Structures are given as structure tokens and as C-alpha cells.
XYZ file of C-alpha atoms in Angstrom:
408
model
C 72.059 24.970 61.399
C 74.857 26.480 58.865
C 78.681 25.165 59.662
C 81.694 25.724 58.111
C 81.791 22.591 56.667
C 78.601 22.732 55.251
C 79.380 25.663 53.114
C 82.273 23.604 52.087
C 80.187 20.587 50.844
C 77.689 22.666 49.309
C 79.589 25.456 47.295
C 79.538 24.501 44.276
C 76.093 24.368 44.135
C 76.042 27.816 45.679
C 79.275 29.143 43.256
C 79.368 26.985 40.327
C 75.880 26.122 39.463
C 73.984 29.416 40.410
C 71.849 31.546 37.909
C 74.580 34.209 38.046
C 77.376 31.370 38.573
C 80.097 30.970 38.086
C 81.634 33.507 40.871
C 84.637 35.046 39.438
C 87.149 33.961 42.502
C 85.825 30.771 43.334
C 85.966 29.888 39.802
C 89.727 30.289 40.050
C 90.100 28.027 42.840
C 87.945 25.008 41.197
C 89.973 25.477 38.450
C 93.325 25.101 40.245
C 92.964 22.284 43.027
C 90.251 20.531 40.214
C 87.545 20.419 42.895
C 84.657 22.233 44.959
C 85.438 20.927 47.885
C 89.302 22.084 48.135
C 88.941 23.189 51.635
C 86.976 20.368 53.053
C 89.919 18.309 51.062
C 92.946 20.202 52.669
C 90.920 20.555 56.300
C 90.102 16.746 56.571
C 93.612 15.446 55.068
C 94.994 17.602 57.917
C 93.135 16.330 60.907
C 93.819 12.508 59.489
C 97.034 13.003 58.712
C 96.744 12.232 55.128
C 97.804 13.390 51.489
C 94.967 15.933 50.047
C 93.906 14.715 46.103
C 93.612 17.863 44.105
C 94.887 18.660 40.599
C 97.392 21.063 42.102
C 98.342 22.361 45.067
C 98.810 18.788 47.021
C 99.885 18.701 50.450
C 100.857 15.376 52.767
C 100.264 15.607 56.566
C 101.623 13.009 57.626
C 104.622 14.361 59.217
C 103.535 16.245 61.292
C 102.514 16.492 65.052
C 99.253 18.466 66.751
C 100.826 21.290 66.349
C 101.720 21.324 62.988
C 97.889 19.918 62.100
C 96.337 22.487 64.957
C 98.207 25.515 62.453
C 96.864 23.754 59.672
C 92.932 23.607 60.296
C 92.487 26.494 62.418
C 94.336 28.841 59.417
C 92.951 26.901 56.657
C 89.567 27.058 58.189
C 89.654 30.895 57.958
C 91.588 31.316 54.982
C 90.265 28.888 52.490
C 86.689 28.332 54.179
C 85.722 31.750 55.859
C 87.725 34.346 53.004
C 85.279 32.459 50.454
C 82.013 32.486 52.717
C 82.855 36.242 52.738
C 82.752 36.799 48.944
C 79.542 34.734 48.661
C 77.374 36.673 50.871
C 78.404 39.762 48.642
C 77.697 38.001 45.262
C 74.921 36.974 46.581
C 73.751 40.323 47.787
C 74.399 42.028 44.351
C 72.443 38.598 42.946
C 69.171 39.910 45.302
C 70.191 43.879 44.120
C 66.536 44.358 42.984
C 65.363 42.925 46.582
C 66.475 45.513 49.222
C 65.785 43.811 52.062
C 67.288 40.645 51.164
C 70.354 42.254 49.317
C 71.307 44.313 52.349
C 70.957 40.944 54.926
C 73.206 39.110 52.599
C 75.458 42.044 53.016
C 75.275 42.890 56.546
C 76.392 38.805 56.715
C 79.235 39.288 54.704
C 80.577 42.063 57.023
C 79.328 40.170 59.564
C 81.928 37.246 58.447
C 84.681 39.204 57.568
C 85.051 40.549 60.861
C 83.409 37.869 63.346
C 81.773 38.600 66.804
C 85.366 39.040 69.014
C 86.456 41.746 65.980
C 83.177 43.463 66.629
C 83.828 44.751 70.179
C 85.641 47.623 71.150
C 89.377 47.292 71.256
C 89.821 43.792 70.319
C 90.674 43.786 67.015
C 93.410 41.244 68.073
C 91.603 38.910 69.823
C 89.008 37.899 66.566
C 90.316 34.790 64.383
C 88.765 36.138 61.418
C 89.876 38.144 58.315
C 89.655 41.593 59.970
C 91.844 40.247 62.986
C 94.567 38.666 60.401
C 94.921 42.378 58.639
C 95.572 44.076 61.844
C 98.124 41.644 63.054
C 100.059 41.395 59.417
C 99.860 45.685 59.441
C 102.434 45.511 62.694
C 104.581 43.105 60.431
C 104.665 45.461 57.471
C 104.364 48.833 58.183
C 100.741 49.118 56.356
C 98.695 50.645 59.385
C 97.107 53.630 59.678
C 95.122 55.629 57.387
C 97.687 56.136 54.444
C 99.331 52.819 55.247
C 102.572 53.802 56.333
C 102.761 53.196 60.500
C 103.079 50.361 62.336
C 100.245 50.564 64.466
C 96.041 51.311 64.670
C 93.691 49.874 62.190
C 95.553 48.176 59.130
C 95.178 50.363 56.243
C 93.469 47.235 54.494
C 90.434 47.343 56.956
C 90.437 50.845 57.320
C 89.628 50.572 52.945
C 87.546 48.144 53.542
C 84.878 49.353 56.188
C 84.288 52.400 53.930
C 83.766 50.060 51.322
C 81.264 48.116 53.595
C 79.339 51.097 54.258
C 79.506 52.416 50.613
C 78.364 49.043 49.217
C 75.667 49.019 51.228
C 74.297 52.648 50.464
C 74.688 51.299 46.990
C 72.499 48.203 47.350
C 70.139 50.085 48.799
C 69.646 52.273 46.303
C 69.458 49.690 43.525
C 72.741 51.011 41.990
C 74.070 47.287 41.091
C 76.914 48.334 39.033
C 78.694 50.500 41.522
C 78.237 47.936 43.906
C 80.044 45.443 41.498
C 82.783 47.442 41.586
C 83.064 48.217 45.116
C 82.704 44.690 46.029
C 85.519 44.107 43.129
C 87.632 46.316 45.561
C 86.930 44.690 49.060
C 87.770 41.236 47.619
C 91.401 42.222 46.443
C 92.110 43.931 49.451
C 91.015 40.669 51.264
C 93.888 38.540 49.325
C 96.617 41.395 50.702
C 96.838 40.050 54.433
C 97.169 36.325 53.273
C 99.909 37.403 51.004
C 101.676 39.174 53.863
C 101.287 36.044 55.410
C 103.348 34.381 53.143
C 105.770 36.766 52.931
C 106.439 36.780 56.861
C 106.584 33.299 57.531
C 108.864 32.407 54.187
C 111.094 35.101 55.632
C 110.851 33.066 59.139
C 111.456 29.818 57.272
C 114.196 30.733 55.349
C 116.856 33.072 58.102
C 115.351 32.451 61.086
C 114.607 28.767 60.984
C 110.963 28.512 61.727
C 109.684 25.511 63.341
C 106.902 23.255 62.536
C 103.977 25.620 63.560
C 105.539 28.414 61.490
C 106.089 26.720 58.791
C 101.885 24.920 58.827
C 100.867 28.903 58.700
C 102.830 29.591 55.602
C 101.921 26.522 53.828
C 98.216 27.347 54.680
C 98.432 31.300 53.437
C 99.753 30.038 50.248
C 97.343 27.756 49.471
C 94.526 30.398 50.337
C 96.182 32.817 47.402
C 97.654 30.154 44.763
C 94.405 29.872 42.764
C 94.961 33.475 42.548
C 98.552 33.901 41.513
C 98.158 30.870 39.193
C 95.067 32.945 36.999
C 98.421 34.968 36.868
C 101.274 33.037 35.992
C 101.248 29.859 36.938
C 105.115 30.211 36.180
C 105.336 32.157 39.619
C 102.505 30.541 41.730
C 104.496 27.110 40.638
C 107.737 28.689 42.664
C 105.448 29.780 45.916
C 104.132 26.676 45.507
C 107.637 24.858 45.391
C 108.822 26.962 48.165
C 105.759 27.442 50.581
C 104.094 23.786 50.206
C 103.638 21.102 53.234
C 106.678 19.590 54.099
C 109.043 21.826 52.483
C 112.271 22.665 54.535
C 114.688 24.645 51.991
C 112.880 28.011 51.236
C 114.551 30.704 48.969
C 112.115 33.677 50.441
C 113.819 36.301 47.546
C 111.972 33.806 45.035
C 108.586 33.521 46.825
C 108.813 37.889 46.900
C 109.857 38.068 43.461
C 107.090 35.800 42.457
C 104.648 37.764 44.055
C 105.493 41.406 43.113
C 105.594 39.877 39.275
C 102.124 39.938 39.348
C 100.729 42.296 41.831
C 99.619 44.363 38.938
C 97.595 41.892 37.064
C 95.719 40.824 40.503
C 95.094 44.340 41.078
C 97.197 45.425 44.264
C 100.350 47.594 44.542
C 103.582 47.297 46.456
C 102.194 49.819 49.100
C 99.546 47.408 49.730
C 101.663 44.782 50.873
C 104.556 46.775 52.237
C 107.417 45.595 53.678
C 108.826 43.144 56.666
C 109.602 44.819 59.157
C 112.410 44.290 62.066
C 111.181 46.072 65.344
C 114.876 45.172 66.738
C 116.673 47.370 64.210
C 113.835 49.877 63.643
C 114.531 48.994 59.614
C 112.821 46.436 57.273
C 114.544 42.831 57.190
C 117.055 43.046 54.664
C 115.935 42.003 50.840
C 112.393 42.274 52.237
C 111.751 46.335 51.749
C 108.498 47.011 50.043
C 109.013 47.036 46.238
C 108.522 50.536 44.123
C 104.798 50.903 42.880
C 104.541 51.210 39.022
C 101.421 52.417 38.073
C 98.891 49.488 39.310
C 96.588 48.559 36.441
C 92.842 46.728 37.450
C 94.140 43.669 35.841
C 91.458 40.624 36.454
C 89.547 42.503 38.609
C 89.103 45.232 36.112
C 85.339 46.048 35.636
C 85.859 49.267 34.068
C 87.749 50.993 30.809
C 90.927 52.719 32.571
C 94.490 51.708 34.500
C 93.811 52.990 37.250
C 94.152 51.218 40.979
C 90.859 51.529 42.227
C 91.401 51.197 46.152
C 90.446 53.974 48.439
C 91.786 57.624 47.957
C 92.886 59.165 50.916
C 94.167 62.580 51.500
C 97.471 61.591 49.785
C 95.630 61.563 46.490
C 96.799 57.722 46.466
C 94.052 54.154 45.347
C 90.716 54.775 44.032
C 89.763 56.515 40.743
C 86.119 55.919 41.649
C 86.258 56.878 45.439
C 87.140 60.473 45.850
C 87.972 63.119 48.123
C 89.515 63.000 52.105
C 86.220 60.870 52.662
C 86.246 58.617 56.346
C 83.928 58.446 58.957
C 84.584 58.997 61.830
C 84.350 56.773 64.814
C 84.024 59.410 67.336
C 81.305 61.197 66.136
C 79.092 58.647 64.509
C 77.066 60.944 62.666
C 80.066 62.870 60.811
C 80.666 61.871 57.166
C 83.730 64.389 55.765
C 83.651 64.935 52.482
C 81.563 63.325 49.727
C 81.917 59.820 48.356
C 81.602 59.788 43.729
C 80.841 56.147 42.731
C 79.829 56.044 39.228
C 76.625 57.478 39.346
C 75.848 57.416 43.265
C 76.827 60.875 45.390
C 76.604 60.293 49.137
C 76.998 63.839 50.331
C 78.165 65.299 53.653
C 76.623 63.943 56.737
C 75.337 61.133 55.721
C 74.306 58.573 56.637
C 72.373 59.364 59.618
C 72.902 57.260 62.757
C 70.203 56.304 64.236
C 71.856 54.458 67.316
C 75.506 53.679 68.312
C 75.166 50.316 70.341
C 78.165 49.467 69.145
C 80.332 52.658 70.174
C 84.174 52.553 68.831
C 87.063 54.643 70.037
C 89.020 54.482 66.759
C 88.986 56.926 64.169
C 88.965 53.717 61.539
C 85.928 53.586 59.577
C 83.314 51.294 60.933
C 79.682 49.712 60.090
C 77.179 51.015 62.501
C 74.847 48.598 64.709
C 71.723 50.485 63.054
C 73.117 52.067 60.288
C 70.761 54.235 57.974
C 70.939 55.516 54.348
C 69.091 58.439 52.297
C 67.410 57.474 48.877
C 68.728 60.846 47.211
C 65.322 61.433 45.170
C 62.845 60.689 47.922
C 65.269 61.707 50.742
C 63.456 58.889 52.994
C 65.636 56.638 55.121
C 66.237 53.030 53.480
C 65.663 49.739 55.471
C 68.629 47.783 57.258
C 69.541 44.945 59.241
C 71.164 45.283 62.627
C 75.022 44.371 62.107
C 74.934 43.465 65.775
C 71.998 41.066 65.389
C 73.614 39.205 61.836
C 76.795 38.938 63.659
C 75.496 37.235 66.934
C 72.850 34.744 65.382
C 75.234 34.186 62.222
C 78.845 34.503 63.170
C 78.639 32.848 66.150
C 76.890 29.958 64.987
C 79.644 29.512 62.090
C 83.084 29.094 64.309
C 83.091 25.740 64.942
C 84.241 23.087 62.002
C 81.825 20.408 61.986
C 82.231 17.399 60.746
């Protein structure tokens, strides 16, 4: 069957060396760390205790107890294995675009993987290990949940974006519109990178005033690794000084530098300082001082762009703030499954009012976030006949839960 650790071993083959290959994100990361197999590198130099051998980005274990190591797989497994398993189901589902059925599977796997089988059920956002979980949790830290971003509880605005986005992409493979699905997948995978970068944030904070131990300081080192590639396609000038500050081992860390280093290029990765917010101190009902959200100047696509303008193309909300390509107060809502307000406008695809239709709601939710259906149905707008799809609940108990364990 499919492991972690086999996607590991085989993706280059799968990224690299594909028809459509090279995928645009994993092609950053082989070109930092110098290999494929960066995560099998970093996850097996952890559980022996050793030093990793990539071109950049090294890291030596061997200082450090279980605990330290425990931080180090578990986080790295998600964050460097599962984020990239994520991306490759939706590359490969805009690969199959002119196959419906076998676009929409590799899709429904994606989602599937981005959110895991404990996210899935009602309530327990928390209690998942995947991505989905990890947005929720850093939302609390920075005051980015909620709809427009700004509370500090419910959904995380990040997966609140992103389960339209789900949905839309969807409707959009299934209709053969490949281009708008580009873009939208463009869009889920930078709003992936913003909880990993909180991440960072919080536990070089921790690290530098409140003297983190050895387990805090594993889950920094791991977050940065999981967005250096990224920051490095920036400026390698500031994803040298995360680097410097965040890496294995490293005791002295100046978290004003690693903050600084990040907002430099928030632009050119395509996220905004509302994205990211700030940390905040629940003691003092304030943000930790020198760690308030920066000011937004006007976020350009940067290497994410696939289009002509400088606009940020995240979701638009009722604020007017994100996405020049998704418009209006659009959300679904999670109590009344079958209640679509508004109209989603990507390029050429219109999804009007009340749609999709719901079909069945086996997997019922009480929050008003936006959510992927168990059975989830779209209209072809010429023919007006109901398009095929695969039962999220089905992918996510004979994929996801085959996929948790490591094996070596």
C-alpha cells in the first residue's frame, strides 16, 4: 500500500520527471536542499540521530533527546512530507483535467490530505495532525480566525479560504475549465505556506523571551525548514537569517530578524501581513510586543502570479479584502447545506446561487466555515445535468487513513 515514505522515495519521479514536471513548488525545494528526497533525509537523520546531507538547509540531531527527535519527525512528517503530498494530488488533478473522473479523485485526495480523517469529524478540528488542524491552532496564536481574519477563535481564516477554494476547484475540474483551476489551486497552495510561517514566528518568539525548551525549539526548526525553499526563491539574503536563527541546534535567536525577514518578502510569495497576523498574548489581551502584525502594502501575485495584474488573489469576503478573481459575500453555509450566497466569477466559470446541489449530508457540520460535502454535486451550466464525484468520506477513510503512519 501507499506510505509516507514511499511518496518520499518516489517524488521525483512523480514531481521532477512527469510529462507536465517539473511542479512549480517542489521544484523550489530540490533546488534548495539539492535533493528529492529532502524529507526522507531530514526524517531519517532525526530518528538516528544524525547530520542530514543536503546542499542547504543542514541540520545535526545528535543532541538531542526523544523529545527533541519525537518534535522533529512527527512535524516534519506533516510539514515537509504531507504539505507536498497535498500539492501533488492537485497537480495531478489539473494533469487528468480532460479526464473527469480521474481529475476529481485526485482532487477529492488532495482535500482528503489536507485535512485527514480526525479533521473530518464534527468539532475536532483540534484533534487532526494534519494541515487543516495546524491552521486552526496557529489562528488562536495570531488573531487570524474567523471569516475576515480578525478573532481569535472558530475556523482559521486560512481554512475557511481554502474550503471554498476546494469546492470551487472542483466545480472547475469538472467542467473542464483547466485554467481557472490553475489559478485556484495557485491560491490554496500559498495559503497552505501561511500556518507554517506562523509557526515560525511563534516558536522564535518562544525561543528568544521566553526561553523555550528543547521540544519548542525541534517545532521551530522543523516549520522553517518546511518554508525555506520558499523564502530562498525569494531572497536567499533573508531565508539565510531564518535559517541562521531557526536551524537545529541553535540557542541565541534574534526573533525581530526572523519577522523582518519574513515580511521582506511576503509580497513576492504572494501573502499579506493580514494573512499572517500577529502574536498574540491572551495574558495582556494585546499582541507580544515587536510582534504586531505588519501594515499590508498592496500584495502583488509575485511567483505565484498566473495572471497580468497586482492584485492579491485570496478570497474576497464582505470586507471587499483578497481575491480579484473570487467575488462577491460568497460562503456556504454549513447549516444549510444546500445554500450557496451569492455567486462565485472565476475567469470564465459563473457558479450561480444555490448551487451546488447536495445530494446527502453524511458528514453534517455545525460551523458556518465553508466545507466539502460527503456527496457533493455540481451543474454543467450548458447541459444543466449533475457532474460525477467521488465520496470525500470514502477518499478520506481508504486514503488518509492508510497514509499516517511513517514507514520505513
Amino acid at each position: 500500500g501507499r506510505t509516507l515514505a514511499g511518496f518520499s522515495l518516489s517524488a521525483k519521479q512523480k514531481m521532477m520527471d512527469c510529462e507536465s514536471c517539473p511542479y512549480k513548488d517542489f521544484a523550489m525545494f530540490y533546488e534548495y536542499y539539492g535533493t528529492a528526497l529532502y524529507a526522507d533525509n531530514w526524517i531519517n537523520s532525526a530518528l538516528k540521530g544524525s547530520t542530514t546531507s543536503l546542499s542547504n538547509g543542514n541540520a545535526d540531531f545528535s543532541n538531542y533527546s526523544f523529545i527533541g527527535k519525537g518534535e522533529f519527525i512527527k512535524k516534519a512528517t506533516v510539514s515537509m512530507n504531507v504539505f507536498m503530498y497535498v500539492i501533488y494530488h492537485f497537480e495531478g488533478a489539473l494533469d487528468d483535467c480532460d479526464i473527469i473522473e480521474d481529475s476529481v479523485h485526485s482532487w477529492d485526495i488532495g482535500v482528503c490530505l489536507y485535512v485527514g480523517s480526525l479533521g473530518a469529524e464534527i468539532g475536532t478540528a483540534w484533534n487532526g495532525k494534519l494541515i487543516h488542524a495546524l491552521a486552526d491552532k496557529r489562528c488562536v496564536n495570531f488573531k487570524t480566525c474567523g471569516p475576515d481574519g480578525n478573532e481569535l477563535d472558530g475556523p482559521s481564516k486560512v481554512n475557511s479560504d481554502v474550503m471554498t477554494l476546494f469546492a470551487l476547484g472542483k466545480f472547475q475540474l469538472q467542467n473542464g475549465n483547466c485554467s481557472a483551476a490553475r489559478d485556484v489551486v495557485e491560491q490554496i497552495t500559498r495559503l497552505m505556506y501561511v500556518p507554517l510561517i506562523q509557526g515560525v514566528l511563534r516558536y522564535a518568539y518562544r525561543a528568544d523571551v521566553l526561553g523555550e525548551g528543547e521540544k519548542g525549539g525541534a517545532a521551530g526548526a522543523v516549520f522553517a525548514a518546511s518554508v525555506l525553499p520558499l523564502i530562498h526563491a525569494a531572497n536567499p539574503d533573508d531565508a539565510m537569517v531564518i535559517y541562521n536563527n531557526m536551524r537545529v541546534g541553535q540557542s541565541l535567536v534574534d526573533s525581530g530578524a526572523v519577522k523582518v525577514s519574513f515580511e521582506n518578502v511576503y509580497e513576492s510569495i504572494g501573502i499579506s501581513c493580514s494573512d499572517v497576523g500577529g502574536l498574540w498574548d491572551w495574558a495582556n489581551d494585546d499582541y507580544f510586543p515587536g510582534m504586531e502584525p505588519c501594515v499590508n502594502s498592496t500584495a502583488g501575485d509575485g511567483m505565484y502570479d498566473s495572471d497580468d495584474d497586482d492584485h492579491n488573489d485570496h478570497v474576497q469576503n464582505s470586507n471587499g479584502k483578497g481575491n480579484d478573481h473570487i467575488v462577491s459575500d460568497v460562503h456556504y453555509d454549513g447549516h444549510d447545506p444546500s445554500a450557496w450566497e451569492g455567486q462565485i466569477d472565476v475567469g470564465t466559470t459563473t457558479i450561480p446561487s444555490q448551487m451546488p446541489s447536495k445530494q446527502s449530508d453524511s458528514l453534517e457540520r455545525t460551523s458556518t466555515s465553508p466545507t466539502i460535502s460527503d456527496t457533493e454535486t455540481f451543474q454543467d451550466l450548458d447541459s444543466g445535468k449533475a457532474l460525477p464525484s467521488i465520496s470525500l468520506a470514502r477518499v478520506c477513510l481508504v486514503s488518509c487513513l492508510s497514509l499516517f503512519v511513517y514507514t520505513f
